Amino acid sequence: MIRFLLYRLALLVPTFIGVSIVAFAFIRMLPGDPILLLAGERGMTEERYQQLQHLYGFDQSIFVQYFNYVADLLSGDFGTSIVTKRPVLEEFFTLFPATLELSLCAIIVATAIGIPAGVFAAVKRGSWLDQSIMGVALVGYSMPIFWWGLLLIIFFSGMLQWTPVSGRISLIYFFPQVTGFMLIDSLLSGQKGAFTSAASHLILPTIVLATIPLAVIARQTRSAMLEVLGEDYVRTARSKGLPPMRVIGLHALRNALIPVVTTIGLQVGVLLAGAILTETIFSWPGIGKWMVDSVGKRDYSVVQGGLLLIAAIIMIVNLLVDVLYGLINPRIRR
Amino acid sequence: MKTMKTLLAATILAAGFATAASAKTLVYCSEGSPEGFDPALYTAGTTFDASSKPVYNRLVEFKRGTTEITPGLAESWDVSDDGMEYTFHLRPGVKFHTTDFFSPSREMNADDVIFSFDRQLSKDNPFNAYVEGASWEYFNGMSMPDLIKSIDKVDDMTVKFVLNRAEAPFLANLAMDFASVVSKEYADKLKDGGNLSDLNQKPVGTGPFQFVAYQPDAVIRYKAFADYWNGKQPIDDLVFAITTDASVRQQKLTAGECQVMPYPNPADLQALKDNADINVMEQQGLNVGYLAYNTQQAPFDNPKVRKALNMAINKQAILDAVFQGAGQAAKNPIPPTMWSYNDDIKDDPYDPEASKKMLEEAGVKDLSMKVWAMPVQRPYNPNARRMAELIQEDFSKVGVKAEIVSYEWGEYLQRSKATDRDGAVLLGWTGDNGDPDNFLAVLLGCDAVGGANRAQWCNEEFDALIKKAKSGTQEERTKLYKEAQVVFKREAPWATIAHSVVFMPMRSNVTGYVMDPLGGHWFDGVDISE
């Protein structure tokens, strides 16, 4: 197991270097010059342009720029945003807890509903229940997030007024951030109603963000379950006279979970991508919106740093999934 | 221990807020996050709304709802006869905000004013590069380093600006956001503590509201400054709820989660106007959208050809389709709300037949040209692609074949400056300081050819008029600018297309809100009736 872990860890190094090159090159390949965008219609003189090129280090060769960038990274410096003039790392860690909180809620909801739904659909294969679950999953999977989010806001917040429109907590509550997780901070604040407010603000964005992963998990669980349910050992378990719940829950599901866990791990990327749109609709102050804005403004250091940090998170989650996979399936460990 | 301290602070803050729960709070659904809180570092209106407008004051201010200059931190000023020296007499008894991170020991004086400009001007000032990439864009963009020879302290309450040349718009420049006066005492304290960047994170000013807290991308909190020199505000707390999506802002306003919102979707305006709880204010924006020909290239070097093409454009169709009613046809290069606007000028009529004839007379046959469409949305042009398509159709009616081209925004701005550029460019301008010089000299002066003068148009008569108008009284300047507009219309370097109309929906119990022709959002003087 340790060898397996070390191998996986060693793989992270080249991946990380690769990502740093891609992140660095990607934003520079897009047409558009951050300095010209900064000046806008006003424009600037050639002399001033050269001054600013020098100020940001863009007058150096691309290799020198990359070398400086990596050297800074190694000393923990992710650079400074060209637009806001604030350190990238500081901006990232201010905004990241909001994305993490939303993503965690979404993945919990997606798993908690998706797995049982998939199991039901598999067990009742071909029934109307199976067909409706899979039908809904297909619709969920194809749902354009932006449209779905606005629809929920108009219906639940606008017409029924059950949920707040956007934001993380009602503006009447005001307390300093301790953990950055609004649910926890609202409890710590001790203000009456703060937790309920934070929770109610999470409902719609969680539904929107969980929709696609939920559909994927349900479909994956169903097909994995169908495969496993047809295996000999399941038939043996059944013929031994074990109660159906035990056969499904213990024998079948445990094995069916292996591909499902991988799927859940892969959903982290989907979640972060979905967070971009979800955060925009719900004015959720996370890293998704931050990244989109920076690409628009060609804020090189933010795009580079942000991509790298997000990639690091995805890599770590994938590593955890691999480890978990090894725990569930001993064959992988060798 | 640190957690305990934070918790304790949280409890104290919470208790403080609970007692103030009955206070009058105005929530503004703002359209984006400020880049920071030092207005001199940035150029975005969103940043100014959150920094210079609530927190700071300037030596002179724009009178609410106008572009007229009124006293601000300077009670009065004298201008020398040659227009080269401006002496400002500061207002006594102006206090800086007392916050939980700074308590001022003195009132505002000449040191603060000098520091505010010196940090932008002088490389030796410790705050000149206090954040990485500080480039003082507006200060440089308005050519202040070339203009200002020196800033002298005459005494504690008198500051003298000596200029290198007479420049009448200088006073208006000093009312702009970058000229906000910051506290030198606060800056010194930050320098001693080694946390210079707090000047950009935790602002201290003399303005009507003092900064309380900012959660990035979520909310900014201010409270009314009790000792504000112009009297305490009617509301107690001002909250910016950052809501980037226009549809969501509208939902929040309708649900009463905020009281004021900027930039509604044009398509939602009718629903907002029909809502009895919502009042929609409107004002002409201080901007112009135009199509600039390249006047250095044949056949566009012939004013007759330009004029003919102008007559082929159906502006009303553009206003209906592109502005959806939120615009007004433009006949002059400056908007009607600006002083010296020449209303006697007659716009070129929409007349395809006459246009065709004029082109024939000019010897233009089978003309093919490019029309550049901006890739971004701007107040002066909400949909350049659509506008270009309409112009293409109009031109085809007079036998001119137009091809639409577009580039990435930065590229577009850069390429359109080239004097050998092929084609006519759609672009526009939003005023900075309400001075006609800010439109006419910046966009049409000979010095701006190869730069912001996208028509590459250098007309001696016009240029002499606007250069002369750089000094003198407003009356004299008005006369010159009116003449310049006549020359502009005759020579037609642009097809002037539209000025936008800006809408501002708010709950009907909001009183005292005044729209700013310069596009800013101000909350001093605003109240909420019960």
mmCIF file of N, CA and C in Angstrom, chain A residues 31-33 36-38 40-44 48 52 55-56 80-81 83-86 90 94-95 146 150 153-154 158 161 163-167 170-178 182 188-189 191 280-281 283-286 289-290 297-298, chain B residues 3 6-7 10 13-14 17 27 35 41-43 131-138 140-142 200-201 212-213 215-219 221 239 241-245 247-248 251-252 255 257 378 380 408-410 413-414 417 428-429 432 452 454:
data_model
loop_
_atom_site.group_PDB
_atom_site.id
_atom_site.type_symbol
_atom_site.label_atom_id
_atom_site.label_comp_id
_atom_site.label_asym_id
_atom_site.label_seq_id
_atom_site.Cartn_x
_atom_site.Cartn_y
_atom_site.Cartn_z
ATOM 1 N N PRO A 31 -5.642 35.736 -27.572
ATOM 2 C CA PRO A 31 -5.334 37.092 -28.017
ATOM 3 C C PRO A 31 -5.762 38.079 -26.933
ATOM 4 N N GLY A 32 -5.072 39.200 -26.856
ATOM 5 C CA GLY A 32 -5.467 40.187 -25.844
ATOM 6 C C GLY A 32 -4.304 40.496 -24.937
ATOM 7 N N ASP A 33 -4.142 41.760 -24.663
ATOM 8 C CA ASP A 33 -3.014 42.236 -23.891
ATOM 9 C C ASP A 33 -3.570 42.878 -22.620
ATOM 10 N N LEU A 36 -3.367 46.708 -22.451
ATOM 11 C CA LEU A 36 -4.287 47.445 -23.324
ATOM 12 C C LEU A 36 -5.705 47.378 -22.777
ATOM 13 N N LEU A 37 -6.067 46.208 -22.208
ATOM 14 C CA LEU A 37 -7.411 46.071 -21.666
ATOM 15 C C LEU A 37 -7.590 46.981 -20.452
ATOM 16 N N LEU A 38 -6.519 47.123 -19.702
ATOM 17 C CA LEU A 38 -6.542 47.983 -18.524
ATOM 18 C C LEU A 38 -6.799 49.434 -18.938
ATOM 19 N N GLY A 40 -8.297 50.448 -21.774
ATOM 20 C CA GLY A 40 -9.617 50.596 -22.379
ATOM 21 C C GLY A 40 -9.644 51.629 -23.490
ATOM 22 N N GLU A 41 -10.796 52.277 -23.680
ATOM 23 C CA GLU A 41 -10.976 53.245 -24.758
ATOM 24 C C GLU A 41 -9.985 54.398 -24.646
ATOM 25 N N ARG A 42 -9.578 54.679 -23.408
ATOM 26 C CA ARG A 42 -8.699 55.805 -23.158
ATOM 27 C C ARG A 42 -7.366 55.640 -23.883
ATOM 28 N N GLY A 43 -6.888 54.400 -23.913
ATOM 29 C CA GLY A 43 -5.617 54.139 -24.565
ATOM 30 C C GLY A 43 -4.455 54.727 -23.791
ATOM 31 N N MET A 44 -3.239 54.554 -24.290
ATOM 32 C CA MET A 44 -2.075 55.153 -23.627
ATOM 33 C C MET A 44 -0.974 55.371 -24.655
ATOM 34 N N ARG A 48 4.284 55.073 -22.279
ATOM 35 C CA ARG A 48 3.605 54.596 -21.080
ATOM 36 C C ARG A 48 3.395 53.082 -21.153
ATOM 37 N N LEU A 52 4.716 50.222 -18.523
ATOM 38 C CA LEU A 52 3.887 49.234 -17.847
ATOM 39 C C LEU A 52 4.334 47.815 -18.179
ATOM 40 N N LEU A 55 7.019 47.232 -15.913
ATOM 41 C CA LEU A 55 6.542 47.115 -14.539
ATOM 42 C C LEU A 55 6.046 45.696 -14.252
ATOM 43 N N TYR A 56 5.327 45.109 -15.223
ATOM 44 C CA TYR A 56 4.781 43.767 -15.016
ATOM 45 C C TYR A 56 5.729 42.663 -15.488
ATOM 46 N N THR A 80 0.844 38.699 -8.135
ATOM 47 C CA THR A 80 -0.120 39.714 -7.737
ATOM 48 C C THR A 80 -1.061 39.982 -8.896
ATOM 49 N N SER A 81 -2.321 40.120 -8.600
ATOM 50 C CA SER A 81 -3.305 40.387 -9.652
ATOM 51 C C SER A 81 -3.008 41.718 -10.324
ATOM 52 N N VAL A 83 -5.140 43.363 -12.030
ATOM 53 C CA VAL A 83 -6.327 44.208 -11.918
ATOM 54 C C VAL A 83 -6.505 44.760 -10.504
ATOM 55 N N THR A 84 -6.515 43.872 -9.504
ATOM 56 C CA THR A 84 -6.811 44.351 -8.151
ATOM 57 C C THR A 84 -5.548 44.730 -7.380
ATOM 58 N N LYS A 85 -4.387 44.353 -7.879
ATOM 59 C CA LYS A 85 -3.093 44.603 -7.220
ATOM 60 C C LYS A 85 -2.992 43.864 -5.870
ATOM 61 N N ARG A 86 -3.793 42.823 -5.700
ATOM 62 C CA ARG A 86 -3.687 42.055 -4.447
ATOM 63 C C ARG A 86 -3.030 40.710 -4.728
ATOM 64 N N GLU A 90 -3.776 35.286 -1.550
ATOM 65 C CA GLU A 90 -4.676 35.892 -0.573
ATOM 66 C C GLU A 90 -6.109 35.923 -1.120
ATOM 67 N N THR A 94 -9.364 33.734 0.341
ATOM 68 C CA THR A 94 -10.543 34.447 0.842
ATOM 69 C C THR A 94 -11.800 33.869 0.209
ATOM 70 N N LEU A 95 -11.688 33.494 -1.064
ATOM 71 C CA LEU A 95 -12.884 33.081 -1.800
ATOM 72 C C LEU A 95 -13.122 31.579 -1.776
ATOM 73 N N PHE A 146 -27.357 27.633 -16.221
ATOM 74 C CA PHE A 146 -27.759 29.031 -16.069
ATOM 75 C C PHE A 146 -29.284 29.165 -16.087
ATOM 76 N N LEU A 150 -31.821 30.242 -12.905
ATOM 77 C CA LEU A 150 -32.739 31.387 -12.983
ATOM 78 C C LEU A 150 -34.190 30.939 -12.802
ATOM 79 N N ILE A 153 -34.831 30.415 -9.176
ATOM 80 C CA ILE A 153 -34.922 31.709 -8.480
ATOM 81 C C ILE A 153 -36.287 32.347 -8.739
ATOM 82 N N ILE A 154 -36.691 32.366 -10.000
ATOM 83 C CA ILE A 154 -37.961 33.028 -10.338
ATOM 84 C C ILE A 154 -39.116 32.319 -9.635
ATOM 85 N N GLY A 158 -38.864 34.265 -6.315
ATOM 86 C CA GLY A 158 -39.704 35.351 -6.812
ATOM 87 C C GLY A 158 -41.175 35.104 -6.532
ATOM 88 N N GLN A 161 -41.550 32.971 -2.818
ATOM 89 C CA GLN A 161 -40.781 33.651 -1.757
ATOM 90 C C GLN A 161 -40.403 32.701 -0.619
ATOM 91 N N THR A 163 -37.377 30.939 -0.660
ATOM 92 C CA THR A 163 -35.921 30.988 -0.457
ATOM 93 C C THR A 163 -35.405 32.382 -0.838
ATOM 94 N N PRO A 164 -34.271 32.756 -0.279
ATOM 95 C CA PRO A 164 -33.683 34.045 -0.675
ATOM 96 C C PRO A 164 -33.173 33.983 -2.110
ATOM 97 N N VAL A 165 -33.033 35.140 -2.749
ATOM 98 C CA VAL A 165 -32.643 35.176 -4.156
ATOM 99 C C VAL A 165 -31.178 34.794 -4.352
ATOM 100 N N SER A 166 -30.305 35.424 -3.576
ATOM 101 C CA SER A 166 -28.884 35.144 -3.797
ATOM 102 C C SER A 166 -28.069 35.558 -2.584
ATOM 103 N N GLY A 167 -26.780 35.287 -2.654
ATOM 104 C CA GLY A 167 -25.895 35.621 -1.533
ATOM 105 C C GLY A 167 -25.696 34.422 -0.621
ATOM 106 N N SER A 170 -28.374 36.373 4.942
ATOM 107 C CA SER A 170 -29.103 37.637 4.923
ATOM 108 C C SER A 170 -28.195 38.761 5.422
ATOM 109 N N LEU A 171 -28.367 39.949 4.818
ATOM 110 C CA LEU A 171 -27.456 41.052 5.134
ATOM 111 C C LEU A 171 -27.625 41.581 6.548
ATOM 112 N N ILE A 172 -28.713 41.175 7.247
ATOM 113 C CA ILE A 172 -28.867 41.687 8.610
ATOM 114 C C ILE A 172 -27.865 41.023 9.565
ATOM 115 N N TYR A 173 -27.326 39.888 9.147
ATOM 116 C CA TYR A 173 -26.328 39.235 10.008
ATOM 117 C C TYR A 173 -24.947 39.699 9.613
ATOM 118 N N PHE A 174 -24.184 40.025 10.591
ATOM 119 C CA PHE A 174 -22.851 40.540 10.312
ATOM 120 C C PHE A 174 -21.902 40.049 11.385
ATOM 121 N N PHE A 175 -20.994 39.182 10.998
ATOM 122 C CA PHE A 175 -19.993 38.688 11.956
ATOM 123 C C PHE A 175 -18.716 38.408 11.182
ATOM 124 N N PRO A 176 -17.596 38.468 11.828
ATOM 125 C CA PRO A 176 -16.350 38.227 11.105
ATOM 126 C C PRO A 176 -16.226 36.758 10.702
ATOM 127 N N GLN A 177 -15.501 36.525 9.609
ATOM 128 C CA GLN A 177 -15.290 35.155 9.166
ATOM 129 C C GLN A 177 -14.247 34.502 10.059
ATOM 130 N N VAL A 178 -14.570 33.330 10.568
ATOM 131 C CA VAL A 178 -13.588 32.581 11.360
ATOM 132 C C VAL A 178 -13.056 31.446 10.499
ATOM 133 N N MET A 182 -19.816 29.484 5.955
ATOM 134 C CA MET A 182 -20.889 30.282 6.526
ATOM 135 C C MET A 182 -21.723 29.499 7.520
ATOM 136 N N LEU A 188 -21.106 29.771 15.162
ATOM 137 C CA LEU A 188 -20.144 30.361 16.105
ATOM 138 C C LEU A 188 -20.559 31.764 16.525
ATOM 139 N N SER A 189 -21.192 32.480 15.597
ATOM 140 C CA SER A 189 -21.544 33.873 15.888
ATOM 141 C C SER A 189 -22.564 33.967 17.012
ATOM 142 N N GLN A 191 -25.566 34.356 16.749
ATOM 143 C CA GLN A 191 -26.702 35.232 16.445
ATOM 144 C C GLN A 191 -27.917 34.387 16.084
ATOM 145 N N THR A 280 -22.062 32.603 -10.415
ATOM 146 C CA THR A 280 -22.469 33.839 -11.081
ATOM 147 C C THR A 280 -23.956 34.106 -10.860
ATOM 148 N N ILE A 281 -24.775 33.056 -11.014
ATOM 149 C CA ILE A 281 -26.224 33.275 -10.870
ATOM 150 C C ILE A 281 -26.574 33.672 -9.442
ATOM 151 N N SER A 283 -24.755 34.972 -7.084
ATOM 152 C CA SER A 283 -23.824 35.939 -6.473
ATOM 153 C C SER A 283 -23.062 35.283 -5.331
ATOM 154 N N TRP A 284 -22.609 34.077 -5.564
ATOM 155 C CA TRP A 284 -21.905 33.318 -4.541
ATOM 156 C C TRP A 284 -20.425 33.686 -4.605
ATOM 157 N N PRO A 285 -19.875 34.242 -3.546
ATOM 158 C CA PRO A 285 -18.503 34.771 -3.652
ATOM 159 C C PRO A 285 -17.425 33.695 -3.620
ATOM 160 N N GLY A 286 -17.310 32.913 -4.682
ATOM 161 C CA GLY A 286 -16.317 31.834 -4.723
ATOM 162 C C GLY A 286 -15.281 32.040 -5.798
ATOM 163 N N LYS A 289 -16.332 32.446 -10.147
ATOM 164 C CA LYS A 289 -16.587 33.745 -10.735
ATOM 165 C C LYS A 289 -15.285 34.542 -10.868
ATOM 166 N N TRP A 290 -14.467 34.373 -9.850
ATOM 167 C CA TRP A 290 -13.175 35.073 -9.806
ATOM 168 C C TRP A 290 -12.335 34.706 -11.018
ATOM 169 N N LYS A 297 -10.317 39.625 -18.236
ATOM 170 C CA LYS A 297 -9.421 40.785 -18.142
ATOM 171 C C LYS A 297 -7.976 40.412 -18.429
ATOM 172 N N ARG A 298 -7.755 39.170 -18.834
ATOM 173 C CA ARG A 298 -6.396 38.673 -19.111
ATOM 174 C C ARG A 298 -5.470 38.950 -17.920
ATOM 175 N N THR B 3 -8.038 31.981 18.291
ATOM 176 C CA THR B 3 -9.442 31.698 17.985
ATOM 177 C C THR B 3 -10.340 32.340 19.031
ATOM 178 N N THR B 6 -10.672 35.945 18.343
ATOM 179 C CA THR B 6 -11.542 36.183 17.198
ATOM 180 C C THR B 6 -13.004 36.016 17.614
ATOM 181 N N LEU B 7 -13.234 34.938 18.417
ATOM 182 C CA LEU B 7 -14.601 34.681 18.861
ATOM 183 C C LEU B 7 -15.127 35.841 19.696
ATOM 184 N N ALA B 10 -15.919 38.629 17.565
ATOM 185 C CA ALA B 10 -17.160 38.349 16.842
ATOM 186 C C ALA B 10 -18.366 38.672 17.716
ATOM 187 N N LEU B 13 -18.741 42.433 18.141
ATOM 188 C CA LEU B 13 -19.272 43.018 16.913
ATOM 189 C C LEU B 13 -20.756 42.705 16.767
ATOM 190 N N ALA B 14 -21.070 41.441 17.068
ATOM 191 C CA ALA B 14 -22.453 41.004 16.925
ATOM 192 C C ALA B 14 -23.347 41.812 17.862
ATOM 193 N N PHE B 17 -23.908 45.168 16.551
ATOM 194 C CA PHE B 17 -24.819 45.212 15.431
ATOM 195 C C PHE B 17 -26.264 45.041 15.903
ATOM 196 N N VAL B 27 -29.776 49.171 1.229
ATOM 197 C CA VAL B 27 -29.020 48.132 0.545
ATOM 198 C C VAL B 27 -29.008 48.429 -0.947
ATOM 199 N N GLU B 35 -12.216 46.771 -7.221
ATOM 200 C CA GLU B 35 -10.880 46.174 -7.350
ATOM 201 C C GLU B 35 -10.073 46.432 -6.088
ATOM 202 N N LEU B 41 -5.802 54.150 -7.780
ATOM 203 C CA LEU B 41 -5.119 53.021 -8.408
ATOM 204 C C LEU B 41 -5.896 52.442 -9.580
ATOM 205 N N TYR B 42 -7.180 52.776 -9.678
ATOM 206 C CA TYR B 42 -8.040 52.057 -10.626
ATOM 207 C C TYR B 42 -8.767 52.996 -11.580
ATOM 208 N N THR B 43 -9.467 52.371 -12.540
ATOM 209 C CA THR B 43 -10.207 53.180 -13.512
ATOM 210 C C THR B 43 -11.680 52.776 -13.619
ATOM 211 N N VAL B 131 1.534 49.110 -3.701
ATOM 212 C CA VAL B 131 1.045 47.783 -4.086
ATOM 213 C C VAL B 131 1.740 47.444 -5.391
ATOM 214 N N GLU B 132 1.932 46.153 -5.639
ATOM 215 C CA GLU B 132 2.633 45.746 -6.841
ATOM 216 C C GLU B 132 1.803 46.165 -8.054
ATOM 217 N N GLY B 133 2.451 46.803 -9.020
ATOM 218 C CA GLY B 133 1.725 47.190 -10.233
ATOM 219 C C GLY B 133 0.941 48.485 -10.103
ATOM 220 N N ALA B 134 1.235 49.286 -9.078
ATOM 221 C CA ALA B 134 0.531 50.570 -8.945
ATOM 222 C C ALA B 134 0.953 51.468 -10.104
ATOM 223 N N SER B 135 0.013 51.813 -10.984
ATOM 224 C CA SER B 135 0.414 52.592 -12.157
ATOM 225 C C SER B 135 -0.329 53.925 -12.259
ATOM 226 N N TRP B 136 -1.208 54.226 -11.286
ATOM 227 C CA TRP B 136 -1.893 55.523 -11.228
ATOM 228 C C TRP B 136 -2.446 55.890 -12.600
ATOM 229 N N GLU B 137 -3.281 55.005 -13.102
ATOM 230 C CA GLU B 137 -3.705 55.066 -14.491
ATOM 231 C C GLU B 137 -4.441 56.354 -14.867
ATOM 232 N N TYR B 138 -5.365 56.787 -14.030
ATOM 233 C CA TYR B 138 -6.129 57.986 -14.376
ATOM 234 C C TYR B 138 -5.263 59.248 -14.289
ATOM 235 N N ASN B 140 -2.146 59.512 -14.749
ATOM 236 C CA ASN B 140 -1.303 59.564 -15.943
ATOM 237 C C ASN B 140 -2.130 59.781 -17.197
ATOM 238 N N GLY B 141 -3.286 59.104 -17.245
ATOM 239 C CA GLY B 141 -4.160 59.196 -18.410
ATOM 240 C C GLY B 141 -4.640 60.625 -18.645
ATOM 241 N N MET B 142 -4.813 61.394 -17.571
ATOM 242 C CA MET B 142 -5.253 62.782 -17.715
ATOM 243 C C MET B 142 -4.045 63.713 -17.858
ATOM 244 N N ASN B 200 -5.218 50.481 0.719
ATOM 245 C CA ASN B 200 -6.094 50.036 -0.361
ATOM 246 C C ASN B 200 -7.162 49.046 0.108
ATOM 247 N N GLN B 201 -7.032 48.574 1.354
ATOM 248 C CA GLN B 201 -7.985 47.566 1.854
ATOM 249 C C GLN B 201 -8.934 48.152 2.893
ATOM 250 N N VAL B 212 -16.702 49.995 6.934
ATOM 251 C CA VAL B 212 -16.783 49.084 8.082
ATOM 252 C C VAL B 212 -16.149 47.737 7.747
ATOM 253 N N ALA B 213 -16.615 47.100 6.678
ATOM 254 C CA ALA B 213 -16.072 45.772 6.353
ATOM 255 C C ALA B 213 -16.360 45.423 4.908
ATOM 256 N N GLN B 215 -16.448 41.859 2.444
ATOM 257 C CA GLN B 215 -16.245 40.441 2.154
ATOM 258 C C GLN B 215 -16.196 40.341 0.638
ATOM 259 N N PRO B 216 -15.035 39.972 0.075
ATOM 260 C CA PRO B 216 -14.882 39.991 -1.372
ATOM 261 C C PRO B 216 -16.021 39.278 -2.092
ATOM 262 N N ASP B 217 -16.467 39.898 -3.171
ATOM 263 C CA ASP B 217 -17.518 39.369 -4.030
ATOM 264 C C ASP B 217 -18.861 39.184 -3.330
ATOM 265 N N ALA B 218 -18.999 39.635 -2.099
ATOM 266 C CA ALA B 218 -20.261 39.406 -1.401
ATOM 267 C C ALA B 218 -20.884 40.709 -0.915
ATOM 268 N N VAL B 219 -20.226 41.385 0.004
ATOM 269 C CA VAL B 219 -20.880 42.542 0.612
ATOM 270 C C VAL B 219 -19.853 43.565 1.107
ATOM 271 N N ARG B 221 -19.807 46.956 3.721
ATOM 272 C CA ARG B 221 -20.618 47.666 4.708
ATOM 273 C C ARG B 221 -19.987 49.017 5.041
ATOM 274 N N VAL B 239 -25.194 49.446 2.663
ATOM 275 C CA VAL B 239 -24.668 48.106 2.375
ATOM 276 C C VAL B 239 -24.667 47.905 0.864
ATOM 277 N N ALA B 241 -24.687 45.048 -1.692
ATOM 278 C CA ALA B 241 -24.807 43.597 -1.883
ATOM 279 C C ALA B 241 -24.384 43.317 -3.315
ATOM 280 N N ILE B 242 -23.228 42.715 -3.478
ATOM 281 C CA ILE B 242 -22.660 42.540 -4.820
ATOM 282 C C ILE B 242 -23.415 41.445 -5.568
ATOM 283 N N THR B 243 -24.066 41.840 -6.656
ATOM 284 C CA THR B 243 -24.929 40.925 -7.400
ATOM 285 C C THR B 243 -24.654 41.142 -8.870
ATOM 286 N N THR B 244 -23.865 40.256 -9.481
ATOM 287 C CA THR B 244 -23.376 40.545 -10.826
ATOM 288 C C THR B 244 -24.428 40.336 -11.911
ATOM 289 N N ASP B 245 -25.364 39.429 -11.693
ATOM 290 C CA ASP B 245 -26.323 39.141 -12.757
ATOM 291 C C ASP B 245 -27.510 40.102 -12.693
ATOM 292 N N SER B 247 -30.534 39.972 -13.959
ATOM 293 C CA SER B 247 -31.846 39.373 -13.657
ATOM 294 C C SER B 247 -31.976 39.115 -12.168
ATOM 295 N N VAL B 248 -30.884 38.680 -11.555
ATOM 296 C CA VAL B 248 -30.907 38.400 -10.117
ATOM 297 C C VAL B 248 -31.050 39.713 -9.333
ATOM 298 N N GLN B 251 -34.624 40.554 -9.362
ATOM 299 C CA GLN B 251 -35.390 39.717 -8.429
ATOM 300 C C GLN B 251 -35.217 40.224 -7.000
ATOM 301 N N LYS B 252 -33.980 40.590 -6.667
ATOM 302 C CA LYS B 252 -33.703 41.052 -5.291
ATOM 303 C C LYS B 252 -34.414 42.366 -5.005
ATOM 304 N N ALA B 255 -38.073 41.643 -4.601
ATOM 305 C CA ALA B 255 -38.338 40.964 -3.327
ATOM 306 C C ALA B 255 -38.042 41.873 -2.127
ATOM 307 N N GLU B 257 -35.096 42.786 -1.163
ATOM 308 C CA GLU B 257 -33.808 42.474 -0.541
ATOM 309 C C GLU B 257 -32.807 43.604 -0.759
ATOM 310 N N ARG B 378 -21.006 47.929 -24.275
ATOM 311 C CA ARG B 378 -20.677 49.182 -23.618
ATOM 312 C C ARG B 378 -21.960 50.006 -23.479
ATOM 313 N N TYR B 380 -22.563 52.953 -24.379
ATOM 314 C CA TYR B 380 -22.806 53.703 -25.607
ATOM 315 C C TYR B 380 -23.067 52.791 -26.803
ATOM 316 N N GLU B 408 -10.558 40.600 -30.828
ATOM 317 C CA GLU B 408 -10.565 40.587 -29.360
ATOM 318 C C GLU B 408 -10.385 42.039 -28.897
ATOM 319 N N TRP B 409 -10.983 42.418 -27.788
ATOM 320 C CA TRP B 409 -11.119 43.814 -27.360
ATOM 321 C C TRP B 409 -9.800 44.585 -27.317
ATOM 322 N N GLY B 410 -8.798 44.018 -26.677
ATOM 323 C CA GLY B 410 -7.508 44.718 -26.571
ATOM 324 C C GLY B 410 -6.919 44.952 -27.956
ATOM 325 N N LEU B 413 -8.861 47.653 -29.859
ATOM 326 C CA LEU B 413 -8.484 49.014 -29.469
ATOM 327 C C LEU B 413 -7.151 49.398 -30.094
ATOM 328 N N GLN B 414 -6.244 48.429 -30.133
ATOM 329 C CA GLN B 414 -4.912 48.695 -30.640
ATOM 330 C C GLN B 414 -4.927 48.899 -32.155
ATOM 331 N N LYS B 417 -6.350 52.021 -33.899
ATOM 332 C CA LYS B 417 -5.591 53.272 -33.798
ATOM 333 C C LYS B 417 -4.731 53.527 -35.026
ATOM 334 N N GLY B 428 -16.905 54.314 -28.949
ATOM 335 C CA GLY B 428 -17.629 55.345 -28.228
ATOM 336 C C GLY B 428 -16.786 55.859 -27.085
ATOM 337 N N TRP B 429 -17.387 56.699 -26.268
ATOM 338 C CA TRP B 429 -16.637 57.344 -25.200
ATOM 339 C C TRP B 429 -17.602 57.715 -24.083
ATOM 340 N N ASP B 432 -15.314 61.734 -18.523
ATOM 341 C CA ASP B 432 -14.640 61.556 -17.244
ATOM 342 C C ASP B 432 -14.973 62.687 -16.282
ATOM 343 N N ALA B 452 -6.379 57.974 -29.688
ATOM 344 C CA ALA B 452 -7.824 57.897 -29.477
ATOM 345 C C ALA B 452 -8.633 58.530 -30.604
ATOM 346 N N ARG B 454 -9.854 57.972 -33.633
ATOM 347 C CA ARG B 454 -9.986 56.807 -34.518
ATOM 348 C C ARG B 454 -10.313 57.209 -35.951
#
